Each structure stands twice: as structure tokens, then as C-alpha cells.
Amino acid sequence: MARRRKPCRDWSTGLPPELLGLVLHNLPCLIDRVYFACVCRAWRSAAKDEAPPRQLPWLVMPSPGKTSFFAQQTGCTHHLRLPEGIRGARLCGSHDGGWVAAAGEAWGGYAAVNIISGVQVPLPNRISFFHPFTVRGNGCRCKHPMLLRTVTFSAAPTSANCIAAAHIASVCNIAFCRPGMDEHWLTLSQELRAIEDIIYCRSLPQQGFYALRDTEDLVVYAAANAVAISNKSTPLVMSFVHHRFEKRVDYSLNRPGSSVSRYLVESRGKLLMVLREYSMRAMKRCTRVFRIFEMAEALPHGQAKASWVELHELQGRALFLGRGSSRAVEVSQFSGLQEGVIYYLDDACFDISLVVGSGGKFSSSDMGLYSMAMNKRLTRGEAGRFPRRFASECSPPLWLPI
């Protein structure tokens, strides 16, 4: 009679905890740690015991087929399984913890979606604004369709105190709502001044949404009654403060044939304005130079206006630039990250025709890395494995903070 063979012991369960910890230490990307935890129970337990390292923002590259993301910490591209409701949707904003703002249709189907947990929070499809001219002459609140350009959140969309701010295309440029609570976006006026960027600042003395105009002035929006934000029966009321800035000497002195796009970044308790100068070559944008300015409130000589003071180096920081989702990170907290490097996306312009049309392709031929130390855009060899070109039929790329 043949002897029954003893079952082979699973090699993965016999590894000592010290060795598993060493493996985890060399897996800086969160998705690699997820794969690690899927091997067996022992590895899953080891992954739970050790907190994951800080994560750099993922570069999400949407696609109607297989959406992928690029992890800067490893230089690898992974497939990303999106929740059923937003596959092929246009992604127009992001927030810490894997949240994205998605537009299922050109003029509606808006929601905040967590791509990790699959949780979805609806966002309104229309705005509510006060129209002063009516038949009776006493004015009234009107509802109007809108198109989302960019959405930014004050907190996680499932938080009771979350407010969403949207840069929109409609009868005005900016609107606010409480995700999952309000039926309409709220507007404060019908002003159509061009807005370059909008972010939510937490570490500044005046917390709120900071909107940057093309004049380089700032408008700060905040809830008028913070206690009533989480009360669904209480209407959302927003207040705003306009900060006028001293015009820079070279504000309008751009190079011939070039244009400027502006971004806001919160860093070390300060507000930064980043200028991106680019030119058009064969119908494609080509970034020439980046300039960085810091908001100065302690004003010399008794000036009544704030000012932008230029910084010529980032001093231990790197930047990730994207509409409504720019981030400044400390290079000392991440291995392999270079000081003074700017990671940027090709979002200098918002082409409404691509959003409302069918079959349009979002082409991102001008995305990559720029070095403040060398004052130049890095070439493909200098930039390493960072994607330099991207095209999609549903959405341009965006940064996803994890």
C-alpha cells in the first residue's frame, strides 16, 4: 500500500514576524500592501500591525475601459477598479482618503465617490440664485442648470460639517452645497469674474475656501453660521471677504506668445500662488517656467493691500499641482523625492466643448516635472518613469490624495 504523503506546509505561514516587517518596510505604496495582505491570514495580520507610511498623491488616469493610477513612491502604474456608478464618468475633484467628485453626464449625475470603499454621496445638479428682475419686481430665487468644472471639499463628504465648493459654468462662477443634504447649490452673486483656482485652507488664520481671480486678488468664503452646517433643516448661508492685492510690477509683462495659469497651494501655514507660463505649439501647450509667490499680510510702509512675495526655492518641499487639489509635501518624509520639484498636470485650460460634446478626447501632452533648482522642465530621462502623455475620452488626469 502506498504511503500517504504528508501535506506540505504553506511556506508563507512559517516566515518570522521580523522578516514580514522587513518586507512591509520595503513596500511604501498602499496598493502593494493590499496585495501583501491578500496572501494569507498571517500576512494580513502583519499588515494590520504596522501602520502604512505616508502616501504621496496618486496620479489617476481615467479611462472608459480600465482606469489606472501612477504611484510616485514606486514608479509603477496599477489598474484601479472604480465603483460601478462612476466607470467612464468625468472626474472633476478629489479629497483626502480616496474621494473623487464625479460627473456621470455633461450637465448632471454629480456625486462624491470614495474609490476605496465605494461609498457615494449625491451632489445637486442645479444651482439656486437670486434673480432681482421679475414680473412683480420684487425678485425671487431661481433654479438653473450648471456644469461642474472643479469641486473641492472642506472635509470628507460623509462628514456632517462638510461643505463643497464648485467652480462652475453657469450664470455665475462659484457655488456651494452640503453633500447629501442640499437639493441645490447656493450662489452668492452672479459675478462672472474669471476664477483661476479654489482650495480649502485649514491652517491659515482665516479658515475657508480661497478663490483666486485672474487679477491675483483673493475671495475667502466661509459658513456664516458654522453651528448650523450639519442641520439639514437650516439653509446654508455663506459669507465672503475680498482681499485686494498690490499689483506686481511684472503682472502683465508676459513673454510674447505665452499665457499664464495660476494655482493655490497651502503650505506650512502659508498660502502660495504658483504661476505656470506656457506657450502653444502646433495646438499643444508647452510649459516654459514656474514661479512661486507667498501671500504677505505683514505689509511694509502702511500699505492697505496684501501682496505676493516671490520665492526662488521651495526649501525642502515638492509640489503636486492640479485644479482644486494642489499639495505641498515635505521631501524629508518621503524617500527618493527631490527638493524643489513640481509635478504638474495638463489642466491649464478648461475646454467646455470636450465636456458637452460626444467622442471628444482629453489630450494631456504637457504634463510632467519641473525643477525649481534647475529652472527647467525635466526631460523624459530626467523625470524617470513619470507619465508624460495621456489621452482619455472621459476625463483628464487628476491627483488623488490617499
Short mmCIF file of C-alpha atoms in Angstrom, two decimals:
data_model
loop_
_atom_site.label_atom_id
_atom_site.label_comp_id
_atom_site.label_asym_id
_atom_site.label_seq_id
_atom_site.Cartn_x
_atom_site.Cartn_y
_atom_site.Cartn_z
CA MET A 1 0.00 0.00 0.00
CA ALA A 2 1.36 3.39 -0.98
CA ARG A 3 2.16 5.67 1.91
CA ARG A 4 0.03 8.76 2.15
CA ARG A 5 2.14 11.86 1.65
CA LYS A 6 2.13 14.42 4.41
CA PRO A 7 0.53 17.72 3.40
CA CYS A 8 3.10 20.34 2.53
CA ARG A 9 3.30 23.21 4.96
CA ASP A 10 2.46 26.58 3.46
CA TRP A 11 5.80 28.42 3.35
CA SER A 12 4.10 31.81 3.79
CA THR A 13 2.83 30.96 7.29
CA GLY A 14 6.28 29.97 8.51
CA LEU A 15 8.02 33.30 7.97
CA PRO A 16 9.04 35.02 11.23
CA PRO A 17 7.35 38.34 12.09
CA GLU A 18 10.69 40.17 11.81
CA LEU A 19 11.04 39.14 8.16
CA LEU A 20 7.45 40.11 7.38
CA GLY A 21 8.11 43.52 8.94
CA LEU A 22 11.18 43.92 6.73
CA VAL A 23 9.13 43.11 3.62
CA LEU A 24 6.48 45.64 4.64
CA HIS A 25 9.15 48.27 5.22
CA ASN A 26 10.12 47.96 1.56
CA LEU A 27 6.52 48.36 0.33
CA PRO A 28 5.87 52.12 0.52
CA CYS A 29 2.86 52.05 -1.83
CA LEU A 30 -0.51 51.31 -0.22
CA ILE A 31 -1.72 49.13 -3.10
CA ASP A 32 1.33 46.84 -2.73
CA ARG A 33 0.47 46.44 0.95
CA VAL A 34 -3.07 45.44 -0.03
CA TYR A 35 -1.64 42.71 -2.26
CA PHE A 36 0.66 41.68 0.60
CA ALA A 37 -2.30 41.30 2.98
CA CYS A 38 -4.14 39.08 0.48
CA VAL A 39 -1.52 36.31 0.62
CA CYS A 40 -2.70 34.64 3.83
CA ARG A 41 -4.01 35.32 7.34
CA ALA A 42 -0.55 35.64 8.86
CA TRP A 43 0.47 38.28 6.32
CA ARG A 44 -2.85 40.07 6.73
CA SER A 45 -2.27 40.21 10.48
CA ALA A 46 1.25 41.56 9.98
CA ALA A 47 -0.05 44.28 7.64
CA LYS A 48 -2.62 45.37 10.25
CA ASP A 49 0.02 45.60 12.98
CA GLU A 50 2.23 48.04 11.06
CA ALA A 51 0.82 51.40 10.05
CA PRO A 52 1.40 52.25 6.36
CA PRO A 53 3.81 55.09 5.58
CA ARG A 54 2.63 58.48 4.38
CA GLN A 55 1.33 58.32 0.83
CA LEU A 56 2.11 60.74 -1.96
CA PRO A 57 -0.90 61.67 -4.12
CA TRP A 58 -1.77 59.09 -6.75
CA LEU A 59 -1.94 60.24 -10.36
CA VAL A 60 -5.29 58.86 -11.55
CA MET A 61 -5.59 58.40 -15.31
CA PRO A 62 -9.29 57.77 -16.07
CA SER A 63 -10.45 55.61 -18.95
CA PRO A 64 -13.82 54.17 -20.05
CA GLY A 65 -12.08 50.80 -20.10
CA LYS A 66 -9.51 50.30 -17.36
CA THR A 67 -8.67 53.30 -15.22
CA SER A 68 -5.13 53.25 -13.85
CA PHE A 69 -3.05 55.24 -11.40
CA PHE A 70 0.64 56.02 -11.15
CA ALA A 71 2.29 55.68 -7.72
CA GLN A 72 5.18 58.10 -7.43
CA GLN A 73 6.71 56.25 -4.46
CA THR A 74 7.37 53.14 -6.54
CA GLY A 75 7.26 54.50 -10.10
CA CYS A 76 4.69 51.82 -11.01
CA THR A 77 1.32 52.01 -12.75
CA HIS A 78 -1.57 49.92 -11.41
CA HIS A 79 -5.09 49.24 -12.64
CA LEU A 80 -7.78 50.84 -10.49
CA ARG A 81 -11.20 49.24 -10.13
CA LEU A 82 -13.70 52.09 -9.88
CA PRO A 83 -17.18 51.69 -8.35
CA GLU A 84 -19.84 50.74 -10.88
CA GLY A 85 -21.52 54.14 -10.87
CA ILE A 86 -18.51 56.18 -12.00
CA ARG A 87 -16.81 54.00 -14.59
CA GLY A 88 -16.38 56.24 -17.59
CA ALA A 89 -17.50 59.33 -15.62
CA ARG A 90 -15.63 62.62 -15.73
CA LEU A 91 -13.60 63.08 -12.52
CA CYS A 92 -13.54 66.76 -11.54
CA GLY A 93 -12.20 66.93 -7.99
CA SER A 94 -10.65 64.96 -5.15
CA HIS A 95 -10.22 64.89 -1.37
CA ASP A 96 -8.09 63.10 1.20
CA GLY A 97 -8.92 59.44 1.80
CA GLY A 98 -9.68 58.41 -1.80
CA TRP A 99 -12.64 60.73 -2.52
CA VAL A 100 -13.37 62.00 -6.02
CA ALA A 101 -16.08 64.24 -7.48
CA ALA A 102 -17.66 62.56 -10.50
CA ALA A 103 -19.94 63.81 -13.27
CA GLY A 104 -21.87 60.97 -14.90
CA GLU A 105 -23.27 63.29 -17.58
CA ALA A 106 -22.27 66.63 -19.04
CA TRP A 107 -24.91 68.59 -17.08
CA GLY A 108 -25.77 66.25 -14.22
CA GLY A 109 -25.31 62.96 -12.44
CA TYR A 110 -22.93 64.54 -9.91
CA ALA A 111 -21.68 62.66 -6.84
CA ALA A 112 -18.80 62.38 -4.40
CA VAL A 113 -17.45 58.83 -4.53
CA ASN A 114 -14.84 57.03 -2.44
CA ILE A 115 -12.93 54.80 -4.85
CA ILE A 116 -11.59 52.67 -1.99
CA SER A 117 -14.81 51.90 -0.08
CA GLY A 118 -17.32 52.53 -2.89
CA VAL A 119 -19.42 54.91 -0.75
CA GLN A 120 -21.30 57.51 -2.83
CA VAL A 121 -22.77 60.84 -1.69
CA PRO A 122 -25.06 62.69 -4.16
CA LEU A 123 -24.33 66.26 -5.24
CA PRO A 124 -27.00 68.64 -6.64
CA ASN A 125 -27.47 69.10 -10.39
CA ARG A 126 -28.74 72.69 -10.30
CA ILE A 127 -27.89 75.99 -8.67
CA SER A 128 -30.17 78.34 -6.76
CA PHE A 129 -29.60 82.05 -7.22
CA PHE A 130 -31.48 85.28 -6.52
CA HIS A 131 -32.84 87.00 -9.64
CA PRO A 132 -33.64 90.67 -8.91
CA PHE A 133 -35.72 91.23 -12.06
CA THR A 134 -39.11 89.53 -12.12
CA VAL A 135 -42.60 90.40 -13.36
CA ARG A 136 -43.60 91.75 -9.95
CA GLY A 137 -40.28 93.50 -9.50
CA ASN A 138 -39.52 92.05 -6.04
CA GLY A 139 -37.05 89.40 -7.17
CA CYS A 140 -37.05 85.66 -6.45
CA ARG A 141 -34.82 82.62 -6.20
CA CYS A 142 -34.39 80.77 -9.49
CA LYS A 143 -33.07 77.30 -10.32
CA HIS A 144 -30.64 76.97 -13.18
CA PRO A 145 -28.66 74.12 -14.79
CA MET A 146 -24.90 74.09 -14.28
CA LEU A 147 -21.76 72.36 -15.44
CA LEU A 148 -19.10 71.40 -12.90
CA ARG A 149 -15.56 72.43 -13.72
CA THR A 150 -13.86 71.59 -10.41
CA VAL A 151 -15.08 70.59 -6.94
CA THR A 152 -13.20 70.90 -3.66
CA PHE A 153 -14.36 69.79 -0.19
CA SER A 154 -13.79 71.22 3.29
CA ALA A 155 -13.88 67.71 4.83
CA ALA A 156 -14.75 64.15 3.86
CA PRO A 157 -18.12 64.23 2.01
CA THR A 158 -19.65 61.91 4.64
CA SER A 159 -18.77 64.33 7.45
CA ALA A 160 -21.63 66.29 8.97
CA ASN A 161 -19.65 69.54 8.68
CA CYS A 162 -18.58 69.10 5.05
CA ILE A 163 -19.15 71.89 2.54
CA ALA A 164 -18.39 71.50 -1.15
CA ALA A 165 -17.32 74.43 -3.31
CA ALA A 166 -17.66 74.17 -7.08
CA HIS A 167 -16.12 76.19 -9.88
CA ILE A 168 -18.96 76.06 -12.39
CA ALA A 169 -20.08 77.17 -15.84
CA SER A 170 -23.49 78.82 -15.45
CA VAL A 171 -24.94 82.23 -14.59
CA CYS A 172 -22.10 82.60 -12.07
CA ASN A 173 -18.67 81.08 -11.42
CA ILE A 174 -18.82 79.58 -7.92
CA ALA A 175 -21.39 77.71 -5.83
CA PHE A 176 -21.60 75.83 -2.51
CA CYS A 177 -23.56 72.92 -1.02
CA ARG A 178 -23.60 70.37 1.80
CA PRO A 179 -23.12 66.95 0.13
CA GLY A 180 -26.06 64.63 0.64
CA MET A 181 -28.12 67.36 2.33
CA ASP A 182 -28.88 70.22 -0.06
CA GLU A 183 -31.06 69.90 -3.17
CA HIS A 184 -29.39 72.85 -4.92
CA TRP A 185 -26.03 74.58 -4.99
CA LEU A 186 -26.04 78.02 -3.39
CA THR A 187 -24.64 81.08 -5.15
CA LEU A 188 -23.91 84.43 -3.52
CA SER A 189 -23.95 86.63 -6.61
CA GLN A 190 -23.97 86.48 -10.38
CA GLU A 191 -20.45 87.82 -10.71
CA LEU A 192 -18.59 86.34 -13.67
CA ARG A 193 -15.01 87.28 -12.82
CA ALA A 194 -12.57 84.65 -14.05
CA ILE A 195 -11.53 82.22 -11.31
CA GLU A 196 -8.15 80.53 -11.65
CA ASP A 197 -8.31 78.11 -8.71
CA ILE A 198 -10.11 77.40 -5.44
CA ILE A 199 -8.93 75.41 -2.40
CA TYR A 200 -9.97 74.95 1.22
CA CYS A 201 -7.39 76.19 3.75
CA ARG A 202 -7.32 74.84 7.31
CA SER A 203 -4.03 76.08 8.77
CA LEU A 204 -4.42 79.74 7.83
CA PRO A 205 -5.76 82.19 10.45
CA GLN A 206 -8.88 82.66 8.33
CA GLN A 207 -10.24 79.20 7.52
CA GLY A 208 -12.40 78.78 4.46
CA PHE A 209 -12.46 78.43 0.68
CA TYR A 210 -9.87 80.63 -1.03
CA ALA A 211 -10.76 81.57 -4.61
CA LEU A 212 -8.02 83.09 -6.78
CA ARG A 213 -9.07 85.50 -9.52
CA ASP A 214 -7.14 86.20 -12.69
CA THR A 215 -6.39 89.64 -11.18
CA GLU A 216 -4.48 87.75 -8.41
CA ASP A 217 -6.94 89.01 -5.78
CA LEU A 218 -8.47 86.54 -3.31
CA VAL A 219 -12.03 85.99 -2.14
CA VAL A 220 -12.40 83.93 1.06
CA TYR A 221 -15.72 82.13 1.57
CA ALA A 222 -16.84 80.63 4.90
CA ALA A 223 -20.06 79.41 6.52
CA ALA A 224 -21.83 82.33 8.20
CA ASN A 225 -23.15 80.01 10.94
CA ALA A 226 -20.80 77.08 11.47
CA VAL A 227 -23.06 75.52 14.13
CA ALA A 228 -25.92 75.10 11.64
CA ILE A 229 -23.90 73.36 8.90
CA SER A 230 -24.93 69.85 10.00
CA ASN A 231 -28.61 70.79 10.43
CA LYS A 232 -30.43 69.76 7.26
CA SER A 233 -33.45 71.92 8.03
CA THR A 234 -31.28 75.06 8.26
CA PRO A 235 -30.38 76.70 4.94
CA LEU A 236 -26.71 77.02 4.13
CA VAL A 237 -25.52 80.62 4.50
CA MET A 238 -22.07 81.66 3.23
CA SER A 239 -20.19 84.90 3.82
CA PHE A 240 -17.17 86.21 1.95
CA VAL A 241 -14.27 88.64 2.35
CA HIS A 242 -12.48 90.20 -0.61
CA HIS A 243 -8.70 90.63 -0.27
CA ARG A 244 -7.23 93.05 -2.79
CA PHE A 245 -3.55 92.65 -3.65
CA GLU A 246 -0.90 95.12 -4.66
CA LYS A 247 -0.26 94.58 -8.36
CA ARG A 248 3.09 93.01 -9.09
CA VAL A 249 5.43 95.11 -11.23
CA ASP A 250 5.57 92.38 -13.88
CA TYR A 251 1.91 91.33 -13.57
CA SER A 252 1.16 91.91 -17.26
CA LEU A 253 4.68 91.51 -18.68
CA ASN A 254 4.39 88.01 -20.12
CA ARG A 255 6.64 86.81 -22.90
CA PRO A 256 5.28 87.22 -26.44
CA GLY A 257 3.13 84.25 -27.41
CA SER A 258 2.79 82.95 -23.86
CA SER A 259 -0.09 82.61 -21.39
CA VAL A 260 -0.26 82.22 -17.62
CA SER A 261 -2.24 79.85 -15.44
CA ARG A 262 -2.38 80.21 -11.63
CA TYR A 263 -2.74 77.71 -8.77
CA LEU A 264 -3.19 77.96 -5.00
CA VAL A 265 -1.26 75.75 -2.55
CA GLU A 266 -1.40 75.70 1.25
CA SER A 267 1.98 75.01 2.85
CA ARG A 268 3.47 75.46 6.33
CA GLY A 269 0.64 77.71 7.43
CA LYS A 270 1.12 79.99 4.42
CA LEU A 271 -0.68 80.44 1.12
CA LEU A 272 1.30 80.03 -2.10
CA MET A 273 0.36 81.16 -5.58
CA VAL A 274 2.10 79.25 -8.37
CA LEU A 275 2.31 80.79 -11.84
CA ARG A 276 2.70 78.48 -14.81
CA GLU A 277 3.80 80.16 -18.02
CA TYR A 278 3.15 78.19 -21.19
CA SER A 279 3.00 78.66 -24.95
CA MET A 280 1.06 76.98 -27.74
CA ARG A 281 2.94 74.96 -30.32
CA ALA A 282 1.05 73.09 -33.02
CA MET A 283 -2.17 73.36 -30.97
CA LYS A 284 -0.44 71.89 -27.90
CA ARG A 285 0.61 73.57 -24.68
CA CYS A 286 4.27 73.65 -23.71
CA THR A 287 5.23 74.76 -20.20
CA ARG A 288 8.11 77.22 -20.10
CA VAL A 289 8.59 78.19 -16.47
CA PHE A 290 7.03 78.13 -13.00
CA ARG A 291 7.16 80.98 -10.49
CA ILE A 292 6.13 80.75 -6.83
CA PHE A 293 4.76 83.57 -4.66
CA GLU A 294 3.83 83.67 -0.98
CA MET A 295 0.99 85.74 0.43
CA ALA A 296 2.33 88.54 2.66
CA GLU A 297 -0.06 90.08 5.18
CA ALA A 298 2.52 91.97 7.28
CA LEU A 299 2.70 94.91 4.93
CA PRO A 300 5.53 97.49 4.82
CA HIS A 301 5.08 101.27 4.69
CA GLY A 302 1.48 101.12 5.88
CA GLN A 303 0.09 99.65 2.67
CA ALA A 304 -3.61 98.82 2.76
CA LYS A 305 -3.38 95.89 0.33
CA ALA A 306 -1.84 92.46 0.66
CA SER A 307 1.00 91.44 -1.66
CA TRP A 308 2.58 88.43 -3.32
CA VAL A 309 6.28 87.94 -2.48
CA GLU A 310 8.26 85.76 -4.88
CA LEU A 311 10.10 82.67 -3.60
CA HIS A 312 13.03 81.41 -5.66
CA GLU A 313 13.26 78.00 -3.98
CA LEU A 314 10.91 75.60 -2.23
CA GLN A 315 13.17 74.93 0.78
CA GLY A 316 12.69 71.22 1.41
CA ARG A 317 9.34 70.91 -0.37
CA ALA A 318 7.90 69.46 -3.56
CA LEU A 319 4.61 70.45 -5.21
CA PHE A 320 1.83 68.47 -6.87
CA LEU A 321 -0.23 70.92 -8.96
CA GLY A 322 -3.83 70.32 -10.02
CA ARG A 323 -7.03 72.37 -10.07
CA GLY A 324 -8.53 72.41 -6.57
CA SER A 325 -6.24 69.62 -5.34
CA SER A 326 -2.69 71.01 -5.26
CA ARG A 327 -0.46 69.71 -2.47
CA ALA A 328 2.88 70.72 -0.95
CA VAL A 329 4.81 67.88 0.70
CA GLU A 330 7.97 67.79 2.81
CA VAL A 331 10.65 65.82 0.96
CA SER A 332 12.20 64.68 4.26
CA GLN A 333 9.13 62.50 4.88
CA PHE A 334 9.50 60.53 1.63
CA SER A 335 12.46 58.63 0.27
CA GLY A 336 13.56 59.42 -3.28
CA LEU A 337 11.60 62.68 -3.51
CA GLN A 338 13.64 65.64 -4.77
CA GLU A 339 13.51 69.10 -3.27
CA GLY A 340 12.12 71.84 -5.50
CA VAL A 341 10.39 69.54 -7.99
CA ILE A 342 6.91 70.43 -9.28
CA TYR A 343 4.67 67.62 -10.57
CA TYR A 344 2.08 69.19 -12.84
CA LEU A 345 -0.87 68.12 -14.98
CA ASP A 346 -2.07 69.45 -18.31
CA ASP A 347 -5.08 71.37 -16.97
CA ALA A 348 -4.16 74.95 -17.90
CA CYS A 349 -7.47 75.38 -19.75
CA PHE A 350 -10.99 74.01 -19.35
CA ASP A 351 -12.44 73.05 -22.72
CA ILE A 352 -16.23 73.00 -22.36
CA SER A 353 -16.63 71.65 -25.90
CA LEU A 354 -14.95 68.39 -24.85
CA VAL A 355 -17.27 68.06 -21.86
CA VAL A 356 -20.58 68.69 -23.64
CA GLY A 357 -19.58 67.00 -26.88
CA SER A 358 -19.51 63.29 -27.56
CA GLY A 359 -16.39 61.42 -28.54
CA GLY A 360 -14.08 64.27 -27.52
CA LYS A 361 -10.63 63.33 -26.30
CA PHE A 362 -8.90 64.99 -23.34
CA SER A 363 -5.31 65.22 -24.54
CA SER A 364 -2.63 65.81 -21.90
CA SER A 365 0.60 66.25 -23.80
CA ASP A 366 2.05 68.81 -21.38
CA MET A 367 2.24 67.04 -18.03
CA GLY A 368 5.42 66.20 -16.23
CA LEU A 369 8.08 67.53 -13.85
CA TYR A 370 9.70 70.90 -13.43
CA SER A 371 12.78 71.60 -11.29
CA MET A 372 12.98 74.93 -9.45
CA ALA A 373 16.68 74.25 -8.74
CA MET A 374 17.49 73.91 -12.46
CA ASN A 375 14.77 76.32 -13.64
CA LYS A 376 13.68 73.97 -16.41
CA ARG A 377 11.20 71.29 -17.32
CA LEU A 378 12.74 67.85 -16.84
CA THR A 379 13.13 65.64 -19.87
CA ARG A 380 11.81 62.10 -20.06
CA GLY A 381 15.17 60.70 -18.91
CA GLU A 382 15.48 63.18 -16.04
CA ALA A 383 11.86 62.67 -14.96
CA GLY A 384 12.24 58.90 -14.66
CA ARG A 385 9.10 56.82 -15.17
CA PHE A 386 6.59 59.64 -14.63
CA PRO A 387 3.94 59.57 -17.42
CA ARG A 388 4.46 62.38 -19.94
CA ARG A 389 1.45 61.89 -22.21
CA PHE A 390 -2.14 60.91 -21.55
CA ALA A 391 -5.37 60.89 -23.57
CA SER A 392 -8.84 59.84 -22.44
CA GLU A 393 -12.40 60.03 -23.74
CA CYS A 394 -13.93 60.61 -20.30
CA SER A 395 -11.71 62.80 -18.13
CA PRO A 396 -8.32 64.50 -17.78
CA PRO A 397 -5.95 63.11 -15.10
CA LEU A 398 -6.11 64.30 -11.51
CA TRP A 399 -4.26 63.98 -8.19
CA LEU A 400 -5.88 61.69 -5.62
CA PRO A 401 -4.66 62.24 -2.02
CA ILE A 402 -4.71 58.97 -0.07
#
